[in-house]
PDB file of N, CA and C and ligand atoms in Angstrom:
ATOM      1  N   MET A   1      12.321  -9.439 -38.947  1.00  0.00           N
ATOM      2  CA  MET A   1      13.591  -8.711 -38.903  1.00  0.00           C
ATOM      3  C   MET A   1      13.890  -8.046 -40.241  1.00  0.00           C
ATOM      4  N   ILE A   2      14.144  -6.781 -40.212  1.00  0.00           N
ATOM      5  CA  ILE A   2      14.572  -6.095 -41.426  1.00  0.00           C
ATOM      6  C   ILE A   2      15.965  -5.528 -41.224  1.00  0.00           C
ATOM      7  N   SER A   3      16.664  -5.458 -42.306  1.00  0.00           N
ATOM      8  CA  SER A   3      18.039  -4.961 -42.222  1.00  0.00           C
ATOM      9  C   SER A   3      18.042  -3.440 -42.067  1.00  0.00           C
ATOM     10  N   GLU A   4      19.178  -2.933 -41.690  1.00  0.00           N
ATOM     11  CA  GLU A   4      19.360  -1.496 -41.533  1.00  0.00           C
ATOM     12  C   GLU A   4      19.075  -0.778 -42.857  1.00  0.00           C
ATOM     13  N   GLU A   5      19.534  -1.406 -43.929  1.00  0.00           N
ATOM     14  CA  GLU A   5      19.325  -0.863 -45.274  1.00  0.00           C
ATOM     15  C   GLU A   5      17.833  -0.724 -45.592  1.00  0.00           C
ATOM     16  N   GLU A   6      17.090  -1.784 -45.278  1.00  0.00           N
ATOM     17  CA  GLU A   6      15.648  -1.775 -45.529  1.00  0.00           C
ATOM     18  C   GLU A   6      14.939  -0.726 -44.675  1.00  0.00           C
ATOM     19  N   ARG A   7      15.381  -0.631 -43.434  1.00  0.00           N
ATOM     20  CA  ARG A   7      14.778   0.328 -42.514  1.00  0.00           C
ATOM     21  C   ARG A   7      14.984   1.757 -43.011  1.00  0.00           C
ATOM     22  N   LYS A   8      16.182   2.002 -43.527  1.00  0.00           N
ATOM     23  CA  LYS A   8      16.518   3.319 -44.056  1.00  0.00           C
ATOM     24  C   LYS A   8      15.643   3.662 -45.265  1.00  0.00           C
ATOM     25  N   LYS A   9      15.481   2.685 -46.144  1.00  0.00           N
ATOM     26  CA  LYS A   9      14.643   2.878 -47.328  1.00  0.00           C
ATOM     27  C   LYS A   9      13.195   3.148 -46.928  1.00  0.00           C
ATOM     28  N   TYR A  10      12.760   2.408 -45.928  1.00  0.00           N
ATOM     29  CA  TYR A  10      11.399   2.556 -45.428  1.00  0.00           C
ATOM     30  C   TYR A  10      11.168   3.986 -44.928  1.00  0.00           C
ATOM     31  N   VAL A  11      12.079   4.453 -44.092  1.00  0.00           N
ATOM     32  CA  VAL A  11      11.974   5.796 -43.520  1.00  0.00           C
ATOM     33  C   VAL A  11      12.033   6.855 -44.617  1.00  0.00           C
ATOM     34  N   GLU A  12      12.934   6.688 -45.553  1.00  0.00           N
ATOM     35  CA  GLU A  12      13.062   7.630 -46.656  1.00  0.00           C
ATOM     36  C   GLU A  12      11.777   7.717 -47.462  1.00  0.00           C
ATOM     37  N   PHE A  13      11.180   6.576 -47.702  1.00  0.00           N
ATOM     38  CA  PHE A  13       9.933   6.540 -48.455  1.00  0.00           C
ATOM     39  C   PHE A  13       8.812   7.228 -47.692  1.00  0.00           C
ATOM     40  N   MET A  14       8.674   6.866 -46.446  1.00  0.00           N
ATOM     41  CA  MET A  14       7.560   7.345 -45.625  1.00  0.00           C
ATOM     42  C   MET A  14       7.590   8.842 -45.378  1.00  0.00           C
ATOM     43  N   TYR A  15       8.790   9.418 -45.313  1.00  0.00           N
ATOM     44  CA  TYR A  15       8.884  10.837 -45.010  1.00  0.00           C
ATOM     45  C   TYR A  15       9.136  11.700 -46.242  1.00  0.00           C
ATOM     46  N   ASN A  16       8.913  11.118 -47.402  1.00  0.00           N
ATOM     47  CA  ASN A  16       9.024  11.894 -48.625  1.00  0.00           C
ATOM     48  C   ASN A  16       7.628  12.199 -49.172  1.00  0.00           C
ATOM     49  N   PRO A  17       7.207  13.476 -49.096  1.00  0.00           N
ATOM     50  CA  PRO A  17       5.856  13.851 -49.533  1.00  0.00           C
ATOM     51  C   PRO A  17       5.584  13.494 -50.992  1.00  0.00           C
ATOM     52  N   GLU A  18       6.623  13.359 -51.773  1.00  0.00           N
ATOM     53  CA  GLU A  18       6.455  12.995 -53.181  1.00  0.00           C
ATOM     54  C   GLU A  18       5.901  11.584 -53.350  1.00  0.00           C
ATOM     55  N   ASN A  19       6.013  10.796 -52.309  1.00  0.00           N
ATOM     56  CA  ASN A  19       5.511   9.422 -52.380  1.00  0.00           C
ATOM     57  C   ASN A  19       4.044   9.291 -51.970  1.00  0.00           C
ATOM     58  N   GLU A  20       3.456  10.433 -51.672  1.00  0.00           N
ATOM     59  CA  GLU A  20       2.060  10.424 -51.277  1.00  0.00           C
ATOM     60  C   GLU A  20       1.204   9.783 -52.365  1.00  0.00           C
ATOM     61  N   TYR A  21       0.380   8.837 -51.962  1.00  0.00           N
ATOM     62  CA  TYR A  21      -0.507   8.100 -52.861  1.00  0.00           C
ATOM     63  C   TYR A  21       0.229   7.297 -53.923  1.00  0.00           C
ATOM     64  N   ASN A  22       1.484   7.134 -53.709  1.00  0.00           N
ATOM     65  CA  ASN A  22       2.258   6.218 -54.540  1.00  0.00           C
ATOM     66  C   ASN A  22       2.223   4.857 -53.840  1.00  0.00           C
ATOM     67  N   CYS A  23       1.026   4.458 -53.453  1.00  0.00           N
ATOM     68  CA  CYS A  23       0.851   3.323 -52.545  1.00  0.00           C
ATOM     69  C   CYS A  23       1.312   1.993 -53.140  1.00  0.00           C
ATOM     70  N   ASP A  24       1.333   1.927 -54.462  1.00  0.00           N
ATOM     71  CA  ASP A  24       1.838   0.707 -55.098  1.00  0.00           C
ATOM     72  C   ASP A  24       3.292   0.446 -54.725  1.00  0.00           C
ATOM     73  N   GLU A  25       4.014   1.545 -54.502  1.00  0.00           N
ATOM     74  CA  GLU A  25       5.443   1.442 -54.204  1.00  0.00           C
ATOM     75  C   GLU A  25       5.713   1.383 -52.710  1.00  0.00           C
ATOM     76  N   CYS A  26       4.689   1.541 -51.933  1.00  0.00           N
ATOM     77  CA  CYS A  26       4.853   1.624 -50.483  1.00  0.00           C
ATOM     78  C   CYS A  26       5.415   0.317 -49.913  1.00  0.00           C
ATOM     79  N   PRO A  27       6.460   0.429 -49.058  1.00  0.00           N
ATOM     80  CA  PRO A  27       7.030  -0.785 -48.448  1.00  0.00           C
ATOM     81  C   PRO A  27       5.997  -1.559 -47.638  1.00  0.00           C
ATOM     82  N   GLU A  28       4.978  -0.870 -47.146  1.00  0.00           N
ATOM     83  CA  GLU A  28       3.937  -1.543 -46.381  1.00  0.00           C
ATOM     84  C   GLU A  28       3.117  -2.493 -47.260  1.00  0.00           C
ATOM     85  N   ASN A  29       3.147  -2.251 -48.534  1.00  0.00           N
ATOM     86  CA  ASN A  29       2.384  -3.091 -49.455  1.00  0.00           C
ATOM     87  C   ASN A  29       3.221  -4.181 -50.100  1.00  0.00           C
ATOM     88  N   LYS A  30       4.483  -4.212 -49.720  1.00  0.00           N
ATOM     89  CA  LYS A  30       5.383  -5.216 -50.254  1.00  0.00           C
ATOM     90  C   LYS A  30       4.920  -6.607 -49.834  1.00  0.00           C
ATOM     91  N   ASP A  31       4.943  -7.523 -50.735  1.00  0.00           N
ATOM     92  CA  ASP A  31       4.523  -8.902 -50.473  1.00  0.00           C
ATOM     93  C   ASP A  31       3.052  -9.009 -50.069  1.00  0.00           C
ATOM     94  N   PHE A  32       2.295  -7.963 -50.364  1.00  0.00           N
ATOM     95  CA  PHE A  32       0.879  -7.969 -50.030  1.00  0.00           C
ATOM     96  C   PHE A  32       0.090  -8.251 -51.300  1.00  0.00           C
ATOM     97  N   ASP A  33      -0.623  -9.347 -51.316  1.00  0.00           N
ATOM     98  CA  ASP A  33      -1.318  -9.748 -52.527  1.00  0.00           C
ATOM     99  C   ASP A  33      -2.583  -8.932 -52.776  1.00  0.00           C
ATOM    100  N   ASP A  34      -3.614  -9.265 -52.053  1.00  0.00           N
ATOM    101  CA  ASP A  34      -4.873  -8.591 -52.300  1.00  0.00           C
ATOM    102  C   ASP A  34      -5.760  -8.723 -51.072  1.00  0.00           C
ATOM    103  N   TRP A  35      -6.301  -7.608 -50.647  1.00  0.00           N
ATOM    104  CA  TRP A  35      -7.216  -7.616 -49.529  1.00  0.00           C
ATOM    105  C   TRP A  35      -8.456  -6.852 -49.962  1.00  0.00           C
ATOM    106  N   GLU A  36      -9.332  -7.557 -50.624  1.00  0.00           N
ATOM    107  CA  GLU A  36     -10.503  -6.952 -51.252  1.00  0.00           C
ATOM    108  C   GLU A  36     -10.084  -5.805 -52.156  1.00  0.00           C
ATOM    109  N   GLY A  37      -9.000  -6.000 -52.829  1.00  0.00           N
ATOM    110  CA  GLY A  37      -8.535  -5.011 -53.795  1.00  0.00           C
ATOM    111  C   GLY A  37      -7.939  -3.769 -53.168  1.00  0.00           C
ATOM    112  N   LYS A  38      -7.735  -3.793 -51.861  1.00  0.00           N
ATOM    113  CA  LYS A  38      -7.173  -2.619 -51.198  1.00  0.00           C
ATOM    114  C   LYS A  38      -5.781  -2.913 -50.679  1.00  0.00           C
ATOM    115  N   TYR A  39      -5.080  -1.838 -50.399  1.00  0.00           N
ATOM    116  CA  TYR A  39      -3.745  -1.953 -49.851  1.00  0.00           C
ATOM    117  C   TYR A  39      -3.761  -1.640 -48.362  1.00  0.00           C
ATOM    118  N   PRO A  40      -2.833  -2.179 -47.615  1.00  0.00           N
ATOM    119  CA  PRO A  40      -2.712  -1.772 -46.209  1.00  0.00           C
ATOM    120  C   PRO A  40      -2.478  -0.267 -46.119  1.00  0.00           C
ATOM    121  N   CYS A  41      -1.626   0.230 -46.987  1.00  0.00           N
ATOM    122  CA  CYS A  41      -1.442   1.671 -47.106  1.00  0.00           C
ATOM    123  C   CYS A  41      -2.424   2.148 -48.151  1.00  0.00           C
ATOM    124  N   GLY A  42      -3.046   3.304 -47.923  1.00  0.00           N
ATOM    125  CA  GLY A  42      -3.984   3.835 -48.894  1.00  0.00           C
ATOM    126  C   GLY A  42      -5.413   3.463 -48.593  1.00  0.00           C
ATOM    127  N   GLN A  43      -5.698   3.057 -47.383  1.00  0.00           N
ATOM    128  CA  GLN A  43      -7.056   2.742 -46.973  1.00  0.00           C
ATOM    129  C   GLN A  43      -7.862   4.025 -46.803  1.00  0.00           C
ATOM    130  N   GLN A  44      -7.680   4.664 -45.667  1.00  0.00           N
ATOM    131  CA  GLN A  44      -8.379   5.929 -45.415  1.00  0.00           C
ATOM    132  C   GLN A  44      -7.434   7.080 -45.673  1.00  0.00           C
ATOM    133  N   ASN A  45      -6.268   6.963 -45.095  1.00  0.00           N
ATOM    134  CA  ASN A  45      -5.212   7.914 -45.361  1.00  0.00           C
ATOM    135  C   ASN A  45      -3.997   7.150 -45.845  1.00  0.00           C
ATOM    136  N   CYS A  46      -3.289   7.783 -46.730  1.00  0.00           N
ATOM    137  CA  CYS A  46      -2.025   7.208 -47.144  1.00  0.00           C
ATOM    138  C   CYS A  46      -1.051   7.301 -45.971  1.00  0.00           C
ATOM    139  N   TRP A  47      -0.315   6.249 -45.745  1.00  0.00           N
ATOM    140  CA  TRP A  47       0.604   6.245 -44.604  1.00  0.00           C
ATOM    141  C   TRP A  47       1.689   7.293 -44.765  1.00  0.00           C
ATOM    142  N   VAL A  48       2.047   7.559 -46.000  1.00  0.00           N
ATOM    143  CA  VAL A  48       3.047   8.591 -46.246  1.00  0.00           C
ATOM    144  C   VAL A  48       2.506   9.944 -45.770  1.00  0.00           C
ATOM    145  N   THR A  49       1.244  10.209 -46.045  1.00  0.00           N
ATOM    146  CA  THR A  49       0.593  11.441 -45.593  1.00  0.00           C
ATOM    147  C   THR A  49       0.672  11.558 -44.080  1.00  0.00           C
ATOM    148  N   CYS A  50       0.353  10.458 -43.413  1.00  0.00           N
ATOM    149  CA  CYS A  50       0.375  10.433 -41.949  1.00  0.00           C
ATOM    150  C   CYS A  50       1.774  10.727 -41.410  1.00  0.00           C
ATOM    151  N   HIS A  51       2.756  10.098 -41.995  1.00  0.00           N
ATOM    152  CA  HIS A  51       4.131  10.294 -41.530  1.00  0.00           C
ATOM    153  C   HIS A  51       4.592  11.722 -41.757  1.00  0.00           C
ATOM    154  N   CYS A  52       4.261  12.265 -42.906  1.00  0.00           N
ATOM    155  CA  CYS A  52       4.711  13.625 -43.228  1.00  0.00           C
ATOM    156  C   CYS A  52       4.013  14.649 -42.351  1.00  0.00           C
ATOM    157  N   ARG A  53       2.746  14.405 -42.065  1.00  0.00           N
ATOM    158  CA  ARG A  53       1.990  15.311 -41.200  1.00  0.00           C
ATOM    159  C   ARG A  53       2.603  15.330 -39.797  1.00  0.00           C
ATOM    160  N   GLU A  54       3.037  14.160 -39.394  1.00  0.00           N
ATOM    161  CA  GLU A  54       3.652  13.976 -38.090  1.00  0.00           C
ATOM    162  C   GLU A  54       4.849  14.918 -37.869  1.00  0.00           C
ATOM    163  N   ILE A  55       5.665  15.093 -38.876  1.00  0.00           N
ATOM    164  CA  ILE A  55       6.858  15.932 -38.711  1.00  0.00           C
ATOM    165  C   ILE A  55       6.564  17.410 -38.956  1.00  0.00           C
ATOM    166  N   MET A  56       5.433  17.712 -39.614  1.00  0.00           N
ATOM    167  CA  MET A  56       5.119  19.112 -39.883  1.00  0.00           C
ATOM    168  C   MET A  56       4.435  19.788 -38.700  1.00  0.00           C
ATOM    169  N   GLU A  57       3.814  18.998 -37.839  1.00  0.00           N
ATOM    170  CA  GLU A  57       3.085  19.583 -36.710  1.00  0.00           C
ATOM    171  C   GLU A  57       3.941  19.683 -35.453  1.00  0.00           C
TER     172      GLU A  57
HETATM  173 ZN1  LIG B 101       0.219   5.181 -49.427  1.00  0.00          ZN
END
């Protein structure tokens, strides 16, 4: 469960192209320690990129 406030921050982050490859700050990586040195966001495509592409097409 996330609060409305958190959800809003999440959406704001994801749909801001300026956050592209700012994966360290990505809410998806919050509380994420280490997965072979990779992040859940920033694997193949940055999730921010995916979200922004979604609204441009
Ligand atoms: Zn990212």
